[in-house]
Amino acid sequence: MRHFGHIAPEVRQRLFHREPCGFTADSPARLLSAALGATLYSPATRPRLAEDIVKQTGRGVVSMVLCLEDSIGDEDVADGEENLVRQFADLADLAKRDGVDLPLLFIRVRVPEQIPDLVRRLGPAVRLLSGFVLPKFTEERGIPFLEALATAEADSGRRLFAMPVLESPELLYRESRVDTLEGISRAVGKYRDRVLALRLGVTDFCSSYGLRRAPDMTAYDVQIVASVISDVVNMLGRADGTGFTVTGPVWEYFRVQERMFKPQLRRSPFLEGQAEELREALIEHAMDGLLREIALDQANGLLGKTCIHPSHVLPVHALSVVSHEEFSDAQDILRPESGGGGVLRSAYTNKMNEVKPHRAWAERTVLRAEVFGVANEDIGFVELLAAGIPADNR
């Protein structure tokens, strides 16, 4: 699979200076953690789940979570498990018969015991599974999940990753936050090779205070949530080799009925790309708020995003593509002859590239460029969005 692989080759050639690389579920963890992109969640109870997965893959989805937790009722868990086993068997048949590419698939469970049980019940179809999403993760609650994952991996012979969700009240409350983060750090550090990424459960954070952000607001406008994101990145997202990929929070909205504030998308980039109609459609469907939040995710050290609607996937991927200017700066900073440090003038002659302080940024940018590609010099997010959205969806 590859990002933007659903777009015609000749269109990709026009869009990209360097196209996104191909990868599989067996690729190195460092590459996969960066390549998760927009991780689409789906209830595990959907009756045509296998067909849905194949359809979303054809629309550019490269990672999905099949949820047995908050997205379904308590009374539906057993049916959801049975449905997953059937749907994975159907997927295995489809993949074998038609040679279809499948996204990275994860199951979000409720309790540790579900992990080895589901792996056993999946049988040979477990080869389609990349791992499990672990809810409400703290050191105390998380260690049993990670131990169950290790057991299931050993029993199945299949590499399985964990994606803990950081969403517990202990992490939100000031008096327990540091201790909780230190415990999480110990737990994921012990199982570092199995932890693919850490996910943020901002909806749960808001619920602890009876809050819900409006479509005009991002997670960073809700100060109590922004402070948690900051502390999570501070302790668990460091670029010194001890950190993990931390993914962005879910965006809840599909369409806006009424606005209090002006739209957050400038008109000029869309006029230049002759895409004014696309701008209006994005605003109508609350995508201007989503685009702003994605930009703030990246500015705050997050990569990828939890998504609960297919229309959110392409905006995440379009804004994850590395611009030609960013790539040029990163390459200059990482040149072997620059290893001693110093200051370089950007090839675009508009900024200073300070070799030592900017090196970690450059390394992260080059990794993102590998999985999401580098845009051509005259290509921006508007062209990337327009190329990926079918005309009847605009």
mmCIF file of C-alpha atoms in Angstrom:
data_model
loop_
_atom_site.group_PDB
_atom_site.id
_atom_site.type_symbol
_atom_site.label_atom_id
_atom_site.label_comp_id
_atom_site.label_asym_id
_atom_site.label_seq_id
_atom_site.Cartn_x
_atom_site.Cartn_y
_atom_site.Cartn_z
ATOM 1 C CA MET A 1 0.000 0.000 0.000
ATOM 2 C CA ARG A 2 1.009 3.640 -0.346
ATOM 3 C CA HIS A 3 -0.507 7.024 0.395
ATOM 4 C CA PHE A 4 -2.310 8.503 -2.613
ATOM 5 C CA GLY A 5 -2.058 5.101 -4.273
ATOM 6 C CA HIS A 6 -5.737 5.408 -5.236
ATOM 7 C CA ILE A 7 -4.915 8.354 -7.500
ATOM 8 C CA ALA A 8 -3.969 7.714 -11.133
ATOM 9 C CA PRO A 9 -0.191 7.443 -11.761
ATOM 10 C CA GLU A 10 -0.147 10.364 -14.195
ATOM 11 C CA VAL A 11 -1.859 12.575 -11.599
ATOM 12 C CA ARG A 12 0.621 11.536 -8.907
ATOM 13 C CA GLN A 13 3.466 12.388 -11.268
ATOM 14 C CA ARG A 14 2.055 15.904 -11.661
ATOM 15 C CA LEU A 15 1.561 16.346 -7.895
ATOM 16 C CA PHE A 16 4.751 14.899 -6.458
ATOM 17 C CA HIS A 17 8.421 15.759 -6.630
ATOM 18 C CA ARG A 18 8.948 12.476 -4.775
ATOM 19 C CA GLU A 19 6.058 10.052 -4.567
ATOM 20 C CA PRO A 20 5.119 8.315 -1.290
ATOM 21 C CA CYS A 21 6.915 5.027 -0.725
ATOM 22 C CA GLY A 22 5.180 1.674 -0.697
ATOM 23 C CA PHE A 23 4.924 -0.285 2.553
ATOM 24 C CA THR A 24 3.315 -3.406 3.976
ATOM 25 C CA ALA A 25 2.128 -4.559 7.381
ATOM 26 C CA ASP A 26 5.564 -6.179 7.772
ATOM 27 C CA SER A 27 7.518 -2.951 7.207
ATOM 28 C CA PRO A 28 9.717 -1.591 10.033
ATOM 29 C CA ALA A 29 7.807 -0.132 12.975
ATOM 30 C CA ARG A 30 9.417 3.303 12.579
ATOM 31 C CA LEU A 31 8.061 3.559 9.048
ATOM 32 C CA LEU A 32 4.606 2.248 9.966
ATOM 33 C CA SER A 33 4.212 4.630 12.910
ATOM 34 C CA ALA A 34 4.790 7.574 10.584
ATOM 35 C CA ALA A 35 2.605 6.088 7.830
ATOM 36 C CA LEU A 36 -0.568 5.577 9.914
ATOM 37 C CA GLY A 37 -1.987 8.849 8.651
ATOM 38 C CA ALA A 38 -5.733 9.204 9.111
ATOM 39 C CA THR A 39 -6.729 6.119 11.106
ATOM 40 C CA LEU A 40 -10.388 5.461 10.340
ATOM 41 C CA TYR A 41 -12.501 3.960 13.130
ATOM 42 C CA SER A 42 -15.450 1.661 12.409
ATOM 43 C CA PRO A 43 -17.799 -0.203 14.773
ATOM 44 C CA ALA A 44 -16.979 -3.916 14.785
ATOM 45 C CA THR A 45 -20.684 -4.729 14.418
ATOM 46 C CA ARG A 46 -21.065 -3.486 10.839
ATOM 47 C CA PRO A 47 -22.635 -6.366 8.886
ATOM 48 C CA ARG A 48 -20.654 -5.704 5.676
ATOM 49 C CA LEU A 49 -17.426 -4.737 7.359
ATOM 50 C CA ALA A 50 -15.156 -6.643 4.973
ATOM 51 C CA GLU A 51 -16.665 -4.863 1.971
ATOM 52 C CA ASP A 52 -16.423 -1.532 3.781
ATOM 53 C CA ILE A 53 -12.715 -2.079 4.448
ATOM 54 C CA VAL A 54 -12.002 -2.887 0.807
ATOM 55 C CA LYS A 55 -14.019 0.152 -0.331
ATOM 56 C CA GLN A 56 -12.203 2.531 2.021
ATOM 57 C CA THR A 57 -8.847 1.142 0.933
ATOM 58 C CA GLY A 58 -9.787 2.123 -2.613
ATOM 59 C CA ARG A 59 -10.387 5.668 -1.349
ATOM 60 C CA GLY A 60 -6.957 6.082 0.200
ATOM 61 C CA VAL A 61 -7.353 4.704 3.745
ATOM 62 C CA VAL A 62 -4.192 2.921 4.944
ATOM 63 C CA SER A 63 -5.066 2.233 8.596
ATOM 64 C CA MET A 64 -8.326 1.284 10.322
ATOM 65 C CA VAL A 65 -9.480 0.466 13.844
ATOM 66 C CA LEU A 66 -12.372 -1.956 14.263
ATOM 67 C CA CYS A 67 -13.927 -0.947 17.543
ATOM 68 C CA LEU A 68 -15.381 -3.167 20.270
ATOM 69 C CA GLU A 69 -15.318 -0.402 22.855
ATOM 70 C CA ASP A 70 -17.116 2.961 23.013
ATOM 71 C CA SER A 71 -18.621 2.827 19.512
ATOM 72 C CA ILE A 72 -20.885 -0.132 20.388
ATOM 73 C CA GLY A 73 -23.216 -0.901 23.283
ATOM 74 C CA ASP A 74 -22.259 -3.210 26.135
ATOM 75 C CA GLU A 75 -24.876 -5.688 24.974
ATOM 76 C CA ASP A 76 -23.322 -5.868 21.475
ATOM 77 C CA VAL A 77 -19.780 -6.923 22.402
ATOM 78 C CA ALA A 78 -20.249 -10.663 21.897
ATOM 79 C CA ASP A 79 -21.954 -10.097 18.537
ATOM 80 C CA GLY A 80 -19.164 -7.704 17.557
ATOM 81 C CA GLU A 81 -16.525 -10.310 18.316
ATOM 82 C CA GLU A 82 -18.339 -12.956 16.277
ATOM 83 C CA ASN A 83 -18.780 -10.509 13.422
ATOM 84 C CA LEU A 84 -15.069 -9.669 13.440
ATOM 85 C CA VAL A 85 -14.112 -13.330 13.160
ATOM 86 C CA ARG A 86 -16.478 -13.779 10.180
ATOM 87 C CA GLN A 87 -15.401 -10.592 8.474
ATOM 88 C CA PHE A 88 -11.683 -11.368 8.814
ATOM 89 C CA ALA A 89 -12.308 -14.750 7.207
ATOM 90 C CA ASP A 90 -14.137 -12.994 4.348
ATOM 91 C CA LEU A 91 -11.279 -10.510 4.012
ATOM 92 C CA ALA A 92 -8.755 -13.327 3.833
ATOM 93 C CA ASP A 93 -10.764 -14.923 1.025
ATOM 94 C CA LEU A 94 -11.028 -11.605 -0.835
ATOM 95 C CA ALA A 95 -7.325 -10.926 -0.502
ATOM 96 C CA LYS A 96 -6.442 -14.393 -1.754
ATOM 97 C CA ARG A 97 -8.968 -14.467 -4.600
ATOM 98 C CA ASP A 98 -8.769 -10.893 -5.880
ATOM 99 C CA GLY A 99 -5.343 -9.813 -4.653
ATOM 100 C CA VAL A 100 -6.777 -6.681 -3.026
ATOM 101 C CA ASP A 101 -4.532 -4.529 -0.880
ATOM 102 C CA LEU A 102 -5.754 -4.095 2.680
ATOM 103 C CA PRO A 103 -4.995 -1.359 5.201
ATOM 104 C CA LEU A 104 -3.267 -1.858 8.522
ATOM 105 C CA LEU A 105 -6.034 -3.309 10.698
ATOM 106 C CA PHE A 106 -6.297 -2.928 14.462
ATOM 107 C CA ILE A 107 -8.972 -4.051 16.926
ATOM 108 C CA ARG A 108 -9.950 -1.830 19.822
ATOM 109 C CA VAL A 109 -10.750 -4.060 22.784
ATOM 110 C CA ARG A 110 -12.252 -3.472 26.203
ATOM 111 C CA VAL A 111 -10.402 -5.928 28.447
ATOM 112 C CA PRO A 112 -7.040 -7.742 28.162
ATOM 113 C CA GLU A 113 -8.648 -11.193 27.917
ATOM 114 C CA GLN A 114 -10.128 -10.307 24.540
ATOM 115 C CA ILE A 115 -6.684 -10.109 22.917
ATOM 116 C CA PRO A 116 -5.529 -13.758 23.098
ATOM 117 C CA ASP A 117 -9.128 -14.945 22.677
ATOM 118 C CA LEU A 118 -9.648 -13.018 19.436
ATOM 119 C CA VAL A 119 -6.241 -13.975 18.072
ATOM 120 C CA ARG A 120 -7.088 -17.635 18.670
ATOM 121 C CA ARG A 121 -10.545 -17.318 17.100
ATOM 122 C CA LEU A 122 -9.236 -15.498 14.022
ATOM 123 C CA GLY A 123 -7.127 -18.538 13.142
ATOM 124 C CA PRO A 124 -5.151 -18.151 9.879
ATOM 125 C CA ALA A 125 -6.843 -14.781 9.198
ATOM 126 C CA VAL A 126 -4.779 -13.295 12.037
ATOM 127 C CA ARG A 127 -2.153 -12.556 9.354
ATOM 128 C CA LEU A 128 -4.378 -9.601 8.350
ATOM 129 C CA LEU A 129 -4.234 -8.117 11.842
ATOM 130 C CA SER A 130 -1.584 -5.537 12.764
ATOM 131 C CA GLY A 131 -2.459 -5.148 16.425
ATOM 132 C CA PHE A 132 -4.771 -3.809 19.111
ATOM 133 C CA VAL A 133 -5.864 -0.431 20.423
ATOM 134 C CA LEU A 134 -5.784 -0.337 24.222
ATOM 135 C CA PRO A 135 -8.360 1.957 25.881
ATOM 136 C CA LYS A 136 -8.006 4.256 28.907
ATOM 137 C CA PHE A 137 -4.339 3.411 29.219
ATOM 138 C CA THR A 138 -2.455 3.936 32.475
ATOM 139 C CA GLU A 139 0.414 1.927 33.932
ATOM 140 C CA GLU A 140 -1.887 -0.092 36.204
ATOM 141 C CA ARG A 141 -4.537 -0.778 33.578
ATOM 142 C CA GLY A 142 -2.159 -0.955 30.634
ATOM 143 C CA ILE A 143 0.369 -3.575 31.739
ATOM 144 C CA PRO A 144 -2.192 -6.445 31.649
ATOM 145 C CA PHE A 145 -3.100 -5.442 28.068
ATOM 146 C CA LEU A 146 0.556 -5.414 27.017
ATOM 147 C CA GLU A 147 1.197 -8.762 28.710
ATOM 148 C CA ALA A 148 -1.824 -10.254 26.920
ATOM 149 C CA LEU A 149 -0.514 -8.865 23.623
ATOM 150 C CA ALA A 150 2.881 -10.470 24.189
ATOM 151 C CA THR A 151 1.208 -13.810 24.944
ATOM 152 C CA ALA A 152 -1.004 -13.621 21.854
ATOM 153 C CA GLU A 153 1.971 -12.729 19.691
ATOM 154 C CA ALA A 154 3.987 -15.674 20.970
ATOM 155 C CA ASP A 155 1.080 -18.076 20.488
ATOM 156 C CA SER A 156 0.228 -16.902 16.969
ATOM 157 C CA GLY A 157 3.721 -16.222 15.643
ATOM 158 C CA ARG A 158 2.355 -12.952 14.243
ATOM 159 C CA ARG A 159 3.950 -9.564 15.024
ATOM 160 C CA LEU A 160 1.272 -7.529 16.800
ATOM 161 C CA PHE A 161 1.489 -3.873 17.765
ATOM 162 C CA ALA A 162 -0.195 -1.929 20.543
ATOM 163 C CA MET A 163 -1.658 1.554 20.247
ATOM 164 C CA PRO A 164 -2.529 2.749 23.769
ATOM 165 C CA VAL A 165 -5.190 5.450 24.023
ATOM 166 C CA LEU A 166 -4.396 8.178 26.549
ATOM 167 C CA GLU A 167 -7.829 9.296 27.744
ATOM 168 C CA SER A 168 -8.172 8.587 31.462
ATOM 169 C CA PRO A 169 -9.257 11.230 34.017
ATOM 170 C CA GLU A 170 -6.034 10.636 35.977
ATOM 171 C CA LEU A 171 -4.144 12.033 33.000
ATOM 172 C CA LEU A 172 -6.401 15.089 32.821
ATOM 173 C CA TYR A 173 -6.418 16.060 36.494
ATOM 174 C CA ARG A 174 -3.531 18.311 37.476
ATOM 175 C CA GLU A 175 -2.841 16.603 40.814
ATOM 176 C CA SER A 176 -2.324 13.172 39.226
ATOM 177 C CA ARG A 177 -1.050 14.044 35.741
ATOM 178 C CA VAL A 178 2.693 13.833 36.257
ATOM 179 C CA ASP A 179 2.513 10.538 38.193
ATOM 180 C CA THR A 180 0.194 9.103 35.544
ATOM 181 C CA LEU A 181 2.487 10.169 32.701
ATOM 182 C CA GLU A 182 5.518 8.724 34.480
ATOM 183 C CA GLY A 183 3.661 5.419 34.909
ATOM 184 C CA ILE A 184 2.608 5.372 31.255
ATOM 185 C CA SER A 185 6.200 6.083 30.276
ATOM 186 C CA ARG A 186 7.423 3.116 32.307
ATOM 187 C CA ALA A 187 4.798 0.796 30.825
ATOM 188 C CA VAL A 188 5.318 1.699 27.160
ATOM 189 C CA GLY A 189 9.075 1.888 27.654
ATOM 190 C CA LYS A 190 9.116 -1.718 28.856
ATOM 191 C CA TYR A 191 7.274 -2.804 25.693
ATOM 192 C CA ARG A 192 8.818 -0.224 23.356
ATOM 193 C CA ASP A 193 9.194 -2.624 20.421
ATOM 194 C CA ARG A 194 5.467 -3.403 20.489
ATOM 195 C CA VAL A 195 4.089 0.152 20.890
ATOM 196 C CA LEU A 196 3.472 1.597 17.444
ATOM 197 C CA ALA A 197 1.916 4.911 18.478
ATOM 198 C CA LEU A 198 0.123 6.649 21.317
ATOM 199 C CA ARG A 199 -3.377 7.964 20.594
ATOM 200 C CA LEU A 200 -5.132 10.854 22.344
ATOM 201 C CA GLY A 201 -8.738 10.477 23.523
ATOM 202 C CA VAL A 202 -9.761 14.127 23.626
ATOM 203 C CA THR A 203 -13.504 13.372 23.669
ATOM 204 C CA ASP A 204 -13.015 11.556 26.986
ATOM 205 C CA PHE A 205 -10.950 14.470 28.313
ATOM 206 C CA CYS A 206 -13.782 16.868 27.510
ATOM 207 C CA SER A 207 -16.403 14.579 29.062
ATOM 208 C CA SER A 208 -14.680 14.789 32.449
ATOM 209 C CA TYR A 209 -15.677 18.455 32.577
ATOM 210 C CA GLY A 210 -18.926 18.294 30.621
ATOM 211 C CA LEU A 211 -17.324 20.021 27.620
ATOM 212 C CA ARG A 212 -17.632 19.576 23.879
ATOM 213 C CA ARG A 213 -15.725 21.705 21.417
ATOM 214 C CA ALA A 214 -17.801 23.423 18.736
ATOM 215 C CA PRO A 215 -16.968 23.143 15.008
ATOM 216 C CA ASP A 216 -15.526 26.657 15.187
ATOM 217 C CA MET A 217 -13.030 25.505 17.827
ATOM 218 C CA THR A 218 -10.064 23.159 17.733
ATOM 219 C CA ALA A 219 -8.794 21.002 20.568
ATOM 220 C CA TYR A 220 -6.143 23.663 21.148
ATOM 221 C CA ASP A 221 -8.792 26.304 21.887
ATOM 222 C CA VAL A 222 -9.994 24.229 24.859
ATOM 223 C CA GLN A 223 -7.246 25.133 27.275
ATOM 224 C CA ILE A 224 -7.649 22.210 29.663
ATOM 225 C CA VAL A 225 -7.313 19.819 26.709
ATOM 226 C CA ALA A 226 -4.421 21.760 25.159
ATOM 227 C CA SER A 227 -2.496 21.524 28.431
ATOM 228 C CA VAL A 228 -2.799 17.722 28.436
ATOM 229 C CA ILE A 229 -1.642 17.456 24.821
ATOM 230 C CA SER A 230 1.332 19.656 25.673
ATOM 231 C CA ASP A 231 2.333 17.500 28.652
ATOM 232 C CA VAL A 232 1.886 14.237 26.734
ATOM 233 C CA VAL A 233 4.176 15.447 23.954
ATOM 234 C CA ASN A 234 6.595 16.865 26.517
ATOM 235 C CA MET A 235 7.071 13.543 28.297
ATOM 236 C CA LEU A 236 6.269 10.942 25.621
ATOM 237 C CA GLY A 237 6.954 12.587 22.256
ATOM 238 C CA ARG A 238 10.568 13.690 22.589
ATOM 239 C CA ALA A 239 12.915 13.587 19.615
ATOM 240 C CA ASP A 240 15.879 12.229 21.600
ATOM 241 C CA GLY A 241 15.131 8.564 20.869
ATOM 242 C CA THR A 242 12.981 8.032 23.968
ATOM 243 C CA GLY A 243 9.741 9.335 22.454
ATOM 244 C CA PHE A 244 6.859 7.762 20.545
ATOM 245 C CA THR A 245 4.646 8.858 17.687
ATOM 246 C CA VAL A 246 1.661 10.664 19.210
ATOM 247 C CA THR A 247 -1.391 10.966 16.955
ATOM 248 C CA GLY A 248 -3.894 13.801 16.759
ATOM 249 C CA PRO A 249 -7.377 13.769 18.335
ATOM 250 C CA VAL A 250 -10.616 12.962 16.550
ATOM 251 C CA TRP A 251 -12.619 15.612 14.692
ATOM 252 C CA GLU A 252 -16.321 15.059 15.368
ATOM 253 C CA TYR A 253 -18.124 17.119 12.735
ATOM 254 C CA PHE A 254 -19.358 16.385 9.197
ATOM 255 C CA ARG A 255 -21.575 19.363 8.392
ATOM 256 C CA VAL A 256 -22.227 22.749 9.980
ATOM 257 C CA GLN A 257 -25.791 24.052 10.210
ATOM 258 C CA GLU A 258 -24.967 27.530 11.493
ATOM 259 C CA ARG A 259 -21.775 29.510 12.105
ATOM 260 C CA MET A 260 -20.885 32.033 14.762
ATOM 261 C CA PHE A 261 -17.439 32.889 13.355
ATOM 262 C CA LYS A 262 -16.042 33.451 9.894
ATOM 263 C CA PRO A 263 -14.744 30.452 7.921
ATOM 264 C CA GLN A 264 -11.097 29.695 8.624
ATOM 265 C CA LEU A 265 -9.954 29.058 5.036
ATOM 266 C CA ARG A 266 -8.381 31.885 3.082
ATOM 267 C CA ARG A 267 -9.881 32.370 -0.359
ATOM 268 C CA SER A 268 -6.678 33.128 -2.288
ATOM 269 C CA PRO A 269 -5.134 29.589 -2.392
ATOM 270 C CA PHE A 270 -8.377 28.252 -3.843
ATOM 271 C CA LEU A 271 -8.654 31.050 -6.407
ATOM 272 C CA GLU A 272 -5.115 30.349 -7.585
ATOM 273 C CA GLY A 273 -5.972 26.652 -7.906
ATOM 274 C CA GLN A 274 -9.317 27.416 -9.547
ATOM 275 C CA ALA A 275 -10.995 25.498 -6.741
ATOM 276 C CA GLU A 276 -13.438 27.988 -5.205
ATOM 277 C CA GLU A 277 -16.188 25.362 -5.338
ATOM 278 C CA LEU A 278 -13.992 23.009 -3.312
ATOM 279 C CA ARG A 279 -13.489 25.717 -0.689
ATOM 280 C CA GLU A 280 -17.252 26.192 -0.328
ATOM 281 C CA ALA A 281 -17.759 22.428 0.064
ATOM 282 C CA LEU A 282 -15.040 22.206 2.712
ATOM 283 C CA ILE A 283 -16.603 25.051 4.682
ATOM 284 C CA GLU A 284 -20.080 23.558 4.399
ATOM 285 C CA HIS A 285 -18.823 20.266 5.838
ATOM 286 C CA ALA A 286 -16.823 21.855 8.702
ATOM 287 C CA MET A 287 -13.552 20.917 7.052
ATOM 288 C CA ASP A 288 -12.040 24.367 7.594
ATOM 289 C CA GLY A 289 -11.963 23.657 11.325
ATOM 290 C CA LEU A 290 -10.500 20.219 10.673
ATOM 291 C CA LEU A 291 -7.765 21.648 8.431
ATOM 292 C CA ARG A 292 -6.830 24.190 11.078
ATOM 293 C CA GLU A 293 -6.683 21.504 13.763
ATOM 294 C CA ILE A 294 -4.460 19.296 11.568
ATOM 295 C CA ALA A 295 -2.057 22.211 11.125
ATOM 296 C CA LEU A 296 -2.020 22.758 14.892
ATOM 297 C CA ASP A 297 -1.501 19.020 15.479
ATOM 298 C CA GLN A 298 1.645 19.152 13.366
ATOM 299 C CA ALA A 299 2.859 22.381 14.980
ATOM 300 C CA ASN A 300 2.534 20.694 18.381
ATOM 301 C CA GLY A 301 4.436 17.527 17.470
ATOM 302 C CA LEU A 302 1.574 15.169 16.560
ATOM 303 C CA LEU A 303 1.513 13.008 13.437
ATOM 304 C CA GLY A 304 -1.577 11.353 11.968
ATOM 305 C CA LYS A 305 -5.099 11.618 13.356
ATOM 306 C CA THR A 306 -8.013 9.556 14.609
ATOM 307 C CA CYS A 307 -10.932 9.819 12.141
ATOM 308 C CA ILE A 308 -14.544 8.707 12.453
ATOM 309 C CA HIS A 309 -15.708 9.732 8.973
ATOM 310 C CA PRO A 310 -14.181 8.825 5.587
ATOM 311 C CA SER A 311 -14.352 12.446 4.412
ATOM 312 C CA HIS A 312 -11.721 13.379 7.016
ATOM 313 C CA VAL A 313 -9.071 11.057 5.611
ATOM 314 C CA LEU A 314 -7.897 13.009 2.575
ATOM 315 C CA PRO A 315 -7.475 16.347 4.431
ATOM 316 C CA VAL A 316 -5.197 14.614 6.961
ATOM 317 C CA HIS A 317 -3.122 13.058 4.189
ATOM 318 C CA ALA A 318 -3.019 16.194 2.026
ATOM 319 C CA LEU A 319 -1.651 18.279 4.896
ATOM 320 C CA SER A 320 0.854 15.543 5.778
ATOM 321 C CA VAL A 321 2.593 15.772 2.398
ATOM 322 C CA VAL A 322 5.945 17.538 2.746
ATOM 323 C CA SER A 323 6.211 20.733 0.750
ATOM 324 C CA HIS A 324 9.053 21.188 -1.694
ATOM 325 C CA GLU A 325 10.368 24.015 0.504
ATOM 326 C CA GLU A 326 10.341 21.922 3.684
ATOM 327 C CA PHE A 327 12.140 19.094 1.917
ATOM 328 C CA SER A 328 14.750 21.435 0.504
ATOM 329 C CA ASP A 329 15.462 22.836 3.979
ATOM 330 C CA ALA A 330 15.618 19.351 5.542
ATOM 331 C CA GLN A 331 18.051 18.108 2.905
ATOM 332 C CA ASP A 332 20.341 21.108 3.391
ATOM 333 C CA ILE A 333 20.385 20.631 7.170
ATOM 334 C CA LEU A 334 21.202 16.910 6.880
ATOM 335 C CA ARG A 335 23.996 17.206 4.326
ATOM 336 C CA PRO A 336 27.137 15.409 5.586
ATOM 337 C CA GLU A 337 29.225 18.549 5.185
ATOM 338 C CA SER A 338 26.835 20.342 7.563
ATOM 339 C CA GLY A 339 27.561 17.939 10.420
ATOM 340 C CA GLY A 340 29.705 20.436 12.280
ATOM 341 C CA GLY A 341 26.837 22.857 12.708
ATOM 342 C CA GLY A 342 26.521 26.443 11.623
ATOM 343 C CA VAL A 343 23.844 28.497 9.936
ATOM 344 C CA LEU A 344 22.670 28.141 6.333
ATOM 345 C CA ARG A 345 20.517 30.418 4.250
ATOM 346 C CA SER A 346 17.481 28.573 2.950
ATOM 347 C CA ALA A 347 17.527 27.732 -0.756
ATOM 348 C CA TYR A 348 14.234 29.632 -0.869
ATOM 349 C CA THR A 349 16.138 32.652 0.602
ATOM 350 C CA ASN A 350 13.406 33.319 3.140
ATOM 351 C CA LYS A 351 14.680 31.819 6.392
ATOM 352 C CA MET A 352 17.650 30.685 8.477
ATOM 353 C CA ASN A 353 18.421 26.976 8.793
ATOM 354 C CA GLU A 354 20.461 26.419 11.935
ATOM 355 C CA VAL A 355 21.995 22.973 11.514
ATOM 356 C CA LYS A 356 22.159 21.608 15.062
ATOM 357 C CA PRO A 357 18.874 22.955 16.501
ATOM 358 C CA HIS A 358 16.927 22.055 13.330
ATOM 359 C CA ARG A 359 18.393 18.581 12.829
ATOM 360 C CA ALA A 360 15.684 16.672 14.719
ATOM 361 C CA TRP A 361 13.018 18.542 12.745
ATOM 362 C CA ALA A 362 14.815 17.701 9.504
ATOM 363 C CA GLU A 363 15.008 13.997 10.374
ATOM 364 C CA ARG A 364 11.282 13.877 11.157
ATOM 365 C CA THR A 365 10.520 15.760 7.952
ATOM 366 C CA VAL A 366 12.521 13.332 5.814
ATOM 367 C CA LEU A 367 10.676 10.377 7.386
ATOM 368 C CA ARG A 368 7.320 12.061 6.721
ATOM 369 C CA ALA A 369 8.466 12.738 3.155
ATOM 370 C CA GLU A 370 9.219 9.063 2.686
ATOM 371 C CA VAL A 371 5.697 7.931 3.569
ATOM 372 C CA PHE A 372 3.594 10.905 2.381
ATOM 373 C CA GLY A 373 5.767 12.155 -0.459
ATOM 374 C CA VAL A 374 7.151 15.565 -1.422
ATOM 375 C CA ALA A 375 4.939 17.924 -3.401
ATOM 376 C CA ASN A 376 6.156 19.506 -6.589
ATOM 377 C CA GLU A 377 7.324 23.078 -6.236
ATOM 378 C CA ASP A 378 4.066 24.580 -7.535
ATOM 379 C CA ILE A 379 1.742 22.184 -5.680
ATOM 380 C CA GLY A 380 -0.028 23.035 -2.406
ATOM 381 C CA PHE A 381 -2.667 21.396 -0.245
ATOM 382 C CA VAL A 382 -5.484 22.702 -2.454
ATOM 383 C CA GLU A 383 -4.227 20.748 -5.477
ATOM 384 C CA LEU A 384 -3.684 17.641 -3.330
ATOM 385 C CA LEU A 385 -7.209 17.866 -1.944
ATOM 386 C CA ALA A 386 -8.782 18.521 -5.331
ATOM 387 C CA ALA A 387 -6.969 15.587 -6.938
ATOM 388 C CA GLY A 388 -8.151 13.131 -4.302
ATOM 389 C CA ILE A 389 -11.804 14.119 -3.878
ATOM 390 C CA PRO A 390 -14.224 12.639 -6.437
ATOM 391 C CA ALA A 391 -16.186 15.387 -8.177
ATOM 392 C CA ASP A 392 -19.517 14.063 -6.852
ATOM 393 C CA ASN A 393 -18.261 14.344 -3.265
ATOM 394 C CA ARG A 394 -17.280 18.007 -3.482
#
